[in-house]
Coordinates of C-alpha atoms in Angstrom, one line a residue:
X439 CA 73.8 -53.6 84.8
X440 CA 74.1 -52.0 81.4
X441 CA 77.4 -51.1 81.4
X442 CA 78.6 -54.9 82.6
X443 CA 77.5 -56.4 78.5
X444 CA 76.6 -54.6 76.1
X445 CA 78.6 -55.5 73.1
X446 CA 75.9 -57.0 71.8
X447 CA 73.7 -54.0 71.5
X448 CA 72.8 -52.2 68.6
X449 CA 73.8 -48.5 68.4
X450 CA 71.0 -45.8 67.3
X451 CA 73.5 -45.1 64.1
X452 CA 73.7 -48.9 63.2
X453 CA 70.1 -49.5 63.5
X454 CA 69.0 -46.6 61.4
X455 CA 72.0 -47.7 58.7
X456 CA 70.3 -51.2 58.8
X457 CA 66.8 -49.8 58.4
X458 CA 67.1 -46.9 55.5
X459 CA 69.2 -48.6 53.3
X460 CA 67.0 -51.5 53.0
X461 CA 63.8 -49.4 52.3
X462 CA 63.2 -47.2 48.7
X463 CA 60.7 -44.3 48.6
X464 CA 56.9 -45.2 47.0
X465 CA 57.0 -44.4 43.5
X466 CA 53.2 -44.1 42.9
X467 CA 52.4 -40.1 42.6
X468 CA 49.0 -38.2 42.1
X469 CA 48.3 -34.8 41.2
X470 CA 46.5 -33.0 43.7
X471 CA 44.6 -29.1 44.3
X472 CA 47.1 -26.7 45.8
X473 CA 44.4 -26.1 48.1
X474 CA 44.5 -29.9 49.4
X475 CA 48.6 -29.9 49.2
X476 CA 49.6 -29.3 52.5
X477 CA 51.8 -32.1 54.6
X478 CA 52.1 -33.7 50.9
X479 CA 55.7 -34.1 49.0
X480 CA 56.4 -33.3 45.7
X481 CA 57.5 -36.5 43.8
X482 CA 58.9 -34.0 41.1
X483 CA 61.2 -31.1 40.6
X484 CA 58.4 -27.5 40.2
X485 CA 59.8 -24.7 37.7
X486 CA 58.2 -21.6 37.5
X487 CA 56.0 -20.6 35.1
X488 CA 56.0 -17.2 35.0
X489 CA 58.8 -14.4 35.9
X490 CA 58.8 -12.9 39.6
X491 CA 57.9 -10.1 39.7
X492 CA 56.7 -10.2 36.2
X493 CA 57.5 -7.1 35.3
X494 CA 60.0 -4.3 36.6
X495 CA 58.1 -2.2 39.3
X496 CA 58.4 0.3 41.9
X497 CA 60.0 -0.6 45.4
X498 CA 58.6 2.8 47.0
X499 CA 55.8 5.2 46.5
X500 CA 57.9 8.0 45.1
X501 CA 58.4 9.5 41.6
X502 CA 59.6 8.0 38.5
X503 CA 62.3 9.6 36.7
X504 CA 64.7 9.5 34.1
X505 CA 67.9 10.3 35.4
X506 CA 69.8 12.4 32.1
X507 CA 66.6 15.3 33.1
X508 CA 67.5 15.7 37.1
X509 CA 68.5 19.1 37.9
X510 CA 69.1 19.9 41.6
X511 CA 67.4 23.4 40.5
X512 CA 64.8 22.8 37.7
X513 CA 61.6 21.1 38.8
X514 CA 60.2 18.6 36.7
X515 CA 56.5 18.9 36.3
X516 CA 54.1 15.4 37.2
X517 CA 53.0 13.8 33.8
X518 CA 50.6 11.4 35.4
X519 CA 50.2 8.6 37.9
X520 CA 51.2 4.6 38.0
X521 CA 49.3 2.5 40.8
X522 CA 49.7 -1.1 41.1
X523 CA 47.2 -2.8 38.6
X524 CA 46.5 0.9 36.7
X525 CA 50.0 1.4 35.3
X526 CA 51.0 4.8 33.5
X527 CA 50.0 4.6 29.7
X528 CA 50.2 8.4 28.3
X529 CA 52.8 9.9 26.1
X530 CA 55.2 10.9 28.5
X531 CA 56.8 14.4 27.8
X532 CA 60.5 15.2 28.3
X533 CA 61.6 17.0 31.2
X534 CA 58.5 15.7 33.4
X535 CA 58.0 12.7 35.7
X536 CA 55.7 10.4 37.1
X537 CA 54.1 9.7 40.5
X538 CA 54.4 5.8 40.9
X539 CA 53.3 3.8 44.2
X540 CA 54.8 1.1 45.3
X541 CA 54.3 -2.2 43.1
X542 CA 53.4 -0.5 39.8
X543 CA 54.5 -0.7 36.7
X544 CA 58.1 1.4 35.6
X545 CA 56.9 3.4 32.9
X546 CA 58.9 2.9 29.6
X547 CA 62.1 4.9 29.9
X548 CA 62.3 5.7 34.0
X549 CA 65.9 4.0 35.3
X550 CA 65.3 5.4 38.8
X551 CA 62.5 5.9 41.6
X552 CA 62.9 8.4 43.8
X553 CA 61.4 7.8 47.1
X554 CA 58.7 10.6 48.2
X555 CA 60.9 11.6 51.1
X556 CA 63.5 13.0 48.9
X557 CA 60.7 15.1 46.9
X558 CA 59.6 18.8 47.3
X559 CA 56.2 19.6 45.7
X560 CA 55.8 23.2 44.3
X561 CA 53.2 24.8 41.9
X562 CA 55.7 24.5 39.1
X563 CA 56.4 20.5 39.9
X564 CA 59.0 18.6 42.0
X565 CA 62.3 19.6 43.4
X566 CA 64.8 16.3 44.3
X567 CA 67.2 16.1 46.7
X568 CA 69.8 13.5 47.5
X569 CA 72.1 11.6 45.1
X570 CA 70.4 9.7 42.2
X571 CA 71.8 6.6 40.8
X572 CA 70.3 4.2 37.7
X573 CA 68.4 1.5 39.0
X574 CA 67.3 2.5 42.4
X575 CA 64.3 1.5 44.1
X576 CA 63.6 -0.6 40.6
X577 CA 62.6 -4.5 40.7
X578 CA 63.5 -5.7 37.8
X579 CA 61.4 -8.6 36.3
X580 CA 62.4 -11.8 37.7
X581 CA 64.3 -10.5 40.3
X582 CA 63.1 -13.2 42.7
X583 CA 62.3 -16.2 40.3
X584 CA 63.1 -16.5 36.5
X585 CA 60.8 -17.8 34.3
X586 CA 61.5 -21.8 33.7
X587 CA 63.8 -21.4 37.4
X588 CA 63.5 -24.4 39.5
X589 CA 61.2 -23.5 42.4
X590 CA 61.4 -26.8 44.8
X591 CA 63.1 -30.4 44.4
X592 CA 61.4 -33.5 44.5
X593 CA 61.1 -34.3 47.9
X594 CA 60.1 -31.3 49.1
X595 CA 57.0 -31.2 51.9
X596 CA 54.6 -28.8 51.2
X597 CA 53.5 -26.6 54.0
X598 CA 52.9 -22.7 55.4
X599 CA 56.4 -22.2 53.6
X600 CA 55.6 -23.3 50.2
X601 CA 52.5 -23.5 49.2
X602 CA 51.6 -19.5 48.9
X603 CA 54.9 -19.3 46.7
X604 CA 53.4 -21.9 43.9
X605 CA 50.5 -20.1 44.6
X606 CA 51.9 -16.9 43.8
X607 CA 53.5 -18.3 40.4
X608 CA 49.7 -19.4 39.5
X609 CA 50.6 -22.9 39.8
X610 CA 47.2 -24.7 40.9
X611 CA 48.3 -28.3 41.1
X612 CA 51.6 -30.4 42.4
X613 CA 52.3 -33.6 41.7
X614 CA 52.9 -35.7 44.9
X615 CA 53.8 -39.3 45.9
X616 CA 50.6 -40.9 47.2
X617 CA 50.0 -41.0 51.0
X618 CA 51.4 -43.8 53.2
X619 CA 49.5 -46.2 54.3
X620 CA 49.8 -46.9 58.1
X621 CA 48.6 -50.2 59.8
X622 CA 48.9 -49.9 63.4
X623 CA 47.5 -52.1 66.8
X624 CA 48.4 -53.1 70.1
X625 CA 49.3 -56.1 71.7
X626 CA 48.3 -57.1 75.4
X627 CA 45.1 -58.2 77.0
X628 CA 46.1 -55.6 80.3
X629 CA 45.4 -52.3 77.7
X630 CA 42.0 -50.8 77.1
X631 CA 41.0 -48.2 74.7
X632 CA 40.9 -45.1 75.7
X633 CA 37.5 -44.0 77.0
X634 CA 36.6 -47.3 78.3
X635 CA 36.0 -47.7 81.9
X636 CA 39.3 -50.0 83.1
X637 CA 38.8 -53.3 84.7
X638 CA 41.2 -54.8 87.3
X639 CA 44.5 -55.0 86.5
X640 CA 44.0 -53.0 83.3
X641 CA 45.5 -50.0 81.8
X642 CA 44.8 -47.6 79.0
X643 CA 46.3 -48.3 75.4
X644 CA 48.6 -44.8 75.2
X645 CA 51.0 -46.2 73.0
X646 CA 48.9 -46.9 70.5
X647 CA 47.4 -43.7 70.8
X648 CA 50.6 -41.8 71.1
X649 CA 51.7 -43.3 67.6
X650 CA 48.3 -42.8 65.8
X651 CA 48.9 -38.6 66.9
X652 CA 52.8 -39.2 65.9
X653 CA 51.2 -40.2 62.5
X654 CA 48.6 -37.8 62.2
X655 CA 51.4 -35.4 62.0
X656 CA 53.3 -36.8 59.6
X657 CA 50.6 -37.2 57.3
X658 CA 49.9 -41.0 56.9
X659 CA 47.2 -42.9 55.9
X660 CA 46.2 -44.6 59.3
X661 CA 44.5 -48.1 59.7
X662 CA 43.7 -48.3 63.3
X663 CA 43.2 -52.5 64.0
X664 CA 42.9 -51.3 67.5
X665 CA 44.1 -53.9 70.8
X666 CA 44.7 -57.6 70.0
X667 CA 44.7 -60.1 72.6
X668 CA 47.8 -62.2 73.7
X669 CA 45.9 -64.8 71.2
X670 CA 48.2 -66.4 68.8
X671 CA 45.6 -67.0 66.3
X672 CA 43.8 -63.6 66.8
X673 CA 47.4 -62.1 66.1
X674 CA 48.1 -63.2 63.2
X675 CA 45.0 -62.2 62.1
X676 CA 46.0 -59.0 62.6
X677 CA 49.3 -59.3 61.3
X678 CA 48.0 -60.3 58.1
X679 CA 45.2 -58.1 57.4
X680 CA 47.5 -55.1 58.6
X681 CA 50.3 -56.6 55.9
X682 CA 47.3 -56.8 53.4
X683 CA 46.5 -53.2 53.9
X684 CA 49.4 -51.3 54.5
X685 CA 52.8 -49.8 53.7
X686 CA 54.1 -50.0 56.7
X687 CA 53.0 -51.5 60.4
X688 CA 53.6 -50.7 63.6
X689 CA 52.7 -52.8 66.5
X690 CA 53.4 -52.3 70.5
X691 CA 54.6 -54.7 73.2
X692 CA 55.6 -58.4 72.3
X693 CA 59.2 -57.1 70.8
X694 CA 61.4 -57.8 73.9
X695 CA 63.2 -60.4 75.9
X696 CA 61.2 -63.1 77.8
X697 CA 57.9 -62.4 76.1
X698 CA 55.6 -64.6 74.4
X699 CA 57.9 -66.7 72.1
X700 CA 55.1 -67.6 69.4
X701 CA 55.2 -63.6 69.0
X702 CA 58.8 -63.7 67.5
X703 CA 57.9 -67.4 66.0
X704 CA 54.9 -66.3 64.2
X705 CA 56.3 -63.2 62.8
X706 CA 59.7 -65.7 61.7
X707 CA 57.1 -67.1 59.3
X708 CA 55.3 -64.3 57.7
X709 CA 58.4 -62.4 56.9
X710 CA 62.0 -61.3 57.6
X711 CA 62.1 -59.2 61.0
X712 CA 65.1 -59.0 63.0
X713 CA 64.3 -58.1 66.6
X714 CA 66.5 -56.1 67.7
X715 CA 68.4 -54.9 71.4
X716 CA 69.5 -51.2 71.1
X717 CA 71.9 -49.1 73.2
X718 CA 69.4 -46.4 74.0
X719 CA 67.6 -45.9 76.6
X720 CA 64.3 -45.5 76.9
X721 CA 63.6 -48.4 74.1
X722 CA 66.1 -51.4 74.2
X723 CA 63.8 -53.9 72.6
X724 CA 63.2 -52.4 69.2
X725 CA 62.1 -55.1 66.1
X726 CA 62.2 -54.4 62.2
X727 CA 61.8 -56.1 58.8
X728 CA 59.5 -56.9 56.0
X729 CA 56.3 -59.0 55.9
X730 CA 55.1 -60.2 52.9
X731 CA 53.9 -57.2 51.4
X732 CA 55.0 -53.9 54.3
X733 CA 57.8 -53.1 55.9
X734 CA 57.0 -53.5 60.0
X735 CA 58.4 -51.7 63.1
X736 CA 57.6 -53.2 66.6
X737 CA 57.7 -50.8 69.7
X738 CA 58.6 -51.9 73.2
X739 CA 55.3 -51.8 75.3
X740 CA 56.3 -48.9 77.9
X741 CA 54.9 -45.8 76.7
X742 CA 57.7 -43.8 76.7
X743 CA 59.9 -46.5 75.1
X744 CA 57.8 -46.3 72.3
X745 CA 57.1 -42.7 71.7
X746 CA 61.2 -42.6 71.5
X747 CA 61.9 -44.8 69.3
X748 CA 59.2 -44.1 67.1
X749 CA 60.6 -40.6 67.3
X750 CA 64.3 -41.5 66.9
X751 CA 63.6 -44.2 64.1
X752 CA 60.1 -45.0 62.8
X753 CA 60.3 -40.7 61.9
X754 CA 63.0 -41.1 59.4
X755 CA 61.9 -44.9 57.7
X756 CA 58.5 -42.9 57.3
X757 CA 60.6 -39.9 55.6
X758 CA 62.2 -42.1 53.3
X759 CA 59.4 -44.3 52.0
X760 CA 57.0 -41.1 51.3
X761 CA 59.9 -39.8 49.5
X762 CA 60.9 -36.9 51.9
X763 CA 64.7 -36.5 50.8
X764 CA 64.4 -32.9 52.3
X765 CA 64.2 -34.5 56.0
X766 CA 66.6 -33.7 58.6
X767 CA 67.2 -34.9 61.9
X768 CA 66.3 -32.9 65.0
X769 CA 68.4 -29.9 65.6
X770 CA 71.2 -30.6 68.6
X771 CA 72.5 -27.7 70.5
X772 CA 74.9 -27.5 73.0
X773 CA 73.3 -26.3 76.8
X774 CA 74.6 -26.8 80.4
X775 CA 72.5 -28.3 83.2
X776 CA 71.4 -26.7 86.4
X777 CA 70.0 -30.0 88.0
X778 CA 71.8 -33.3 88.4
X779 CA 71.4 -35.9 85.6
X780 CA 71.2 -40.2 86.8
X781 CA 72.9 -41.9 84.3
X782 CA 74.9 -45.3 84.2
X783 CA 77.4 -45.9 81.1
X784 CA 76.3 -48.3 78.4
X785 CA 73.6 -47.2 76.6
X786 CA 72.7 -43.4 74.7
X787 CA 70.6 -41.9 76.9
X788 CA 67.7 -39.6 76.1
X789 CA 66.1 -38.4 79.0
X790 CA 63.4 -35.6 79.1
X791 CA 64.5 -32.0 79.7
X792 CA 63.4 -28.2 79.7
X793 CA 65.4 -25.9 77.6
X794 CA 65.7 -22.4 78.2
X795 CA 67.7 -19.0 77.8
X796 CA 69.1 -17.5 80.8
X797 CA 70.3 -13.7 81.8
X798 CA 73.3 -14.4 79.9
X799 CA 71.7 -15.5 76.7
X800 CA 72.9 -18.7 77.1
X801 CA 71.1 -22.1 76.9
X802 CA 70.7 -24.3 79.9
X803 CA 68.6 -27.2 80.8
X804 CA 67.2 -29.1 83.5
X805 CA 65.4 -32.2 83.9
X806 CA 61.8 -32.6 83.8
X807 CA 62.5 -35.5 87.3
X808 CA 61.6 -39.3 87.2
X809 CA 63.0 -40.3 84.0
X810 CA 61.4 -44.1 84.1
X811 CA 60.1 -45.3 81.0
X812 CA 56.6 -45.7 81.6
X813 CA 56.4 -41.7 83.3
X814 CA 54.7 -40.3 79.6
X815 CA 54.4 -36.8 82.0
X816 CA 58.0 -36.2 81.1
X817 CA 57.3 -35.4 77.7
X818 CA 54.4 -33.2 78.2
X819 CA 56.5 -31.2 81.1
X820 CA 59.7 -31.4 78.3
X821 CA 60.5 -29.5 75.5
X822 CA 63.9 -31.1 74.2
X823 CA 65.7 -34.5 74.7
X824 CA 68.9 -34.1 77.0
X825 CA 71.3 -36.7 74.7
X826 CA 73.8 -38.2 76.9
X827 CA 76.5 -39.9 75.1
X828 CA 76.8 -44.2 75.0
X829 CA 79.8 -44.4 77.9
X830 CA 78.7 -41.1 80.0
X831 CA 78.0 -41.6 83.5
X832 CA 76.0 -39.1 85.9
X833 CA 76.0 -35.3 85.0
X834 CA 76.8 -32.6 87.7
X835 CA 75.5 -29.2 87.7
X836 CA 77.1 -27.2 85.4
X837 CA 78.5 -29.2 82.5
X838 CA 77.7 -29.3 79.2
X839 CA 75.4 -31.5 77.7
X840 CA 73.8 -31.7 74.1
X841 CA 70.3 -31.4 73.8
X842 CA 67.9 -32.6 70.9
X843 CA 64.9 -30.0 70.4
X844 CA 61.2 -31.5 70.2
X845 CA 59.8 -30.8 66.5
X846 CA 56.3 -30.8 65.9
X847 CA 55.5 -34.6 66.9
X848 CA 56.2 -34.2 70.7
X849 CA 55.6 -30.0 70.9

C-alpha cells in the first residue's frame, strides 16, 4: 500500500524544484503586429509613448467654468461648446462659460466642470447649485499613464487584458520571445488515433490528444509525430527527429515501473532523464531531463495520470522556458465537502471535484465519483481539484479541504 514505503517518492514541490531550476527561458524574440499578439509574451519591458489621457478633459457632460466668476445669483452666459474631437477654440469672455461633454478638451483657463445636474438654464444663461471646488470632474493629462511610464514587464502574456491598452497608446508592434516548439507522440501498439475504427484489444490515443489541446492553449508550436509502436528502433526514431525539431518533448506511456526496459535504456543514451516516482496521485511515474538538443517530459500512460501532471508540472517548465515570469500557480481556496472523500495516506492526492457556493455564501465541494486514473469523465464533470494533503486519510462530510480551481486548460 502507499502509505507502507514511500520514502522514496518524490514530492510535487521537489520535483518542480528539480525541473525549473535546471531550465532558462528562450532568448530568441521577434517583433510581431499587435493584431497577431495575443497568447504571445513580451521578451521586453513596454513604456508608453504618449500621455493618458493626453490632454486634461471633461469627466461629465456639464459646463466648464472658472471658479473666481461663480455666483450662486448671477448666471453666467454659454460662450460656446467643447465635444470630444471639436474642442472649444473661441476667445472666451469673462463672466461666461462653456458647455463641454464628456471627453473633450478643458478649455484654457476652466479649473472645474460642473456636472449638468447641478445647472439651471435661463434666457439670461446658467444658474449653479451645489458646492464648487478646483479640479472637479477634470482628467488631468496623464492621469492614467505618464508619458515614458512603464506599461507591462517582460514576461508579460498578452491577451483580452492587454492588448487594447497598447493599443490605446498607438503602440502597433511588441516584441516577443519566439513560440515554443512542441514535439509530442505516443507510445503503445494498443492506442489508435482518434477517428479510426478500433481493432481488438485497442483503444483510442486520448492522452496524446489531451496534451496537443493542453498545448493549443498555451500557445506552442506543436509537432504531432503521432503513435509509435513498442519498436525499439521505430522509437528512437522518434525520439530523435522530435529532439531535432523541438524545444521541448513530451511523450506518453513507457515512463513507469516494469515496462519495456530498452525504453529507459534507450533514452540513458540520447540524453540525461531521470525517471522519476512522485507522491501524487493520479501520476506516480513521471520522467524528465534533457536530450541532446530539448528538454523532455514523459507522461504515465493512463489518461488522467497524464492530463495531471502535465497540468501540475509540464504547465510551469512550459511558463518558464517561453519566458512567462508573470505565471502563477492555480488559485487554492479553502471549501468543505458534502460527499465522502477515499483516500489512503502516502501520496498528495488530487482528485476531481465540483465547486460551488451555497445559501450561506460559502464554498463547498463534492466529488465528481470514481476517482480511478483512467476515468478522463471526472474532469469534464469537474471544475476544481480537491488537494488532499501527502499523510491525510479519508475525508468525512463536513470538513475542510483545499481545493485547486481549473484555469483555462481543463475549463
Amino acid at each position: 500500500m502507499d502509505h507502507c514505503n514511500t520514502s522514496d517518492l518524490l514530492s510535487l514541490e521537489q520535483a518542480l524544484t528539480k525541473m525549473l531550476s535546471q531550465v532558462t527561458p528562450l532568448q530568441t524574440t521577434e517583433t510581431v503586429a499587435l493584431t497577431d499578439a495575443a497568447g504571445r509574451i513580451t521578451a521586453c519591458a513596454i513604456t508608453s509613448p504618449i500621455a493618458v489621457p493626453p490632454f486634461a478633459n471633461s469627466a461629465m457632460d456639464g459646463y466648464a467654468v472658472r471658479c473666481n466668476e461663480l455666483s450662486s445669483t448671477t448666471p453666467l452666459p454659454v460662450a460656446g461648446k467643447a465635444f470630444a474631437g471639436a474642442p472649444f477654440k473661441d476667445t472666451w469672455p469673462t463672466n461666461t462659460c462653456v458647455r463641454i461633454m464628456t471627453g473633450a478638451p478643458i478649455p484654457v483657463g476652466a479649473d472645474a466642470v460642473i456636472m449638468q445636474e447641478q445647472a439651471t438654464v435661463s434666457e439670461q444663461g446658467i444658474i449653479f447649485s451645489g458646492n464648487v471646488h478646483a479640479g472637479q470632474n477634470i482628467r488631468l493629462a496623464g492621469e492614467d499613464i505618464q508619458q515614458g511610464a512603464a506599461v507591462f514587464p517582460a514576461g508579460v502574456k498578452l491577451g483580452v487584458a492587454q492588448l487594447p491598452l497598447l493599443a490605446s497608446l498607438g503602440i502597433a508592434e511588441v516584441t516577443v520571445f519566439r513560440t515554443l516548439k512542441v514535439a509530442i507522440f505516443s507510445t503503445g501498439d494498443e492506442l489508435q488515433p482518434v477517428g479510426q475504427p478500433l481493432g481488438e484489444g485497442q483503444i483510442y490515443d486520448t492522452n496524446r490528444f489531451a496534451v496537443r489541446l493542453m498545448l493549443q492553449q498555451l500557445g506552442c508550436q506543436i509537432i504531432d509525430l503521432g503513435v509509435i509502436p513498442d519498436d525499439q528502433q521505430a522509437l528512437r526514431k522518434a525520439f530523435e527527429q522530435a529532439d531535432a525539431a523541438a524545444d521541448l518533448v513530451i511523450s506518453s506511456g513507457g515512463v513507469s515501473v516494469g515496462e519495456a526496459d530498452y525504453t529507459k535504456q534507450m533514452l540513458d543514451e540520447l540524453g540525461d532523464i531521470g525517471f522519476w516516482k512522485l507522491a501524487i496521485k493520479p501520476g506516480k511515474p513521471f520522467a524528465f531531463g534533457q536530450l541532446e538538443n530539448a528538454w523532455f517530459c514523459g507522461l504515465p500512460g493512463n489518461p488522467v495520470s497524464a492530463a495531471l501532471t502535465f497540468y501540475q508540472l509540464v504547465q510551469p517548465l512550459i511558463a518558464k522556458l517561453s519566458g512567462h515570469s508573470e505565471w502563477h500557480p492555480p488559485l487554492r481556496l479553502k471549501a468543505k465537502t458534502t460527499t465522502k472523500l477515499k483516500k489512503t495516506p502516502g501520496r498528495l492526492d488530487f482528485q476531481r471535484g465540483v465547486v460551488s457556493t451555497n445559501a450561506d455564501g460559502e464554498l463547498e465541494v463534492r466529488s465528481t465519483g470514481h476517482q480511478g486514473s483512467h476515468v478522463f469523465s471526472s474532469f469534464s464533470q469537474g471544475n476544481c481539484f480537491i488537494v488532499l494533503e501527502r499523510e491525510r486519510g479519508s475525508v468525512a462530510v463536513g470538513e475542510t479541504v483545499e481545493i485547486e480551481l481549473f484555469n483555462g486548460l481543463l475549463s
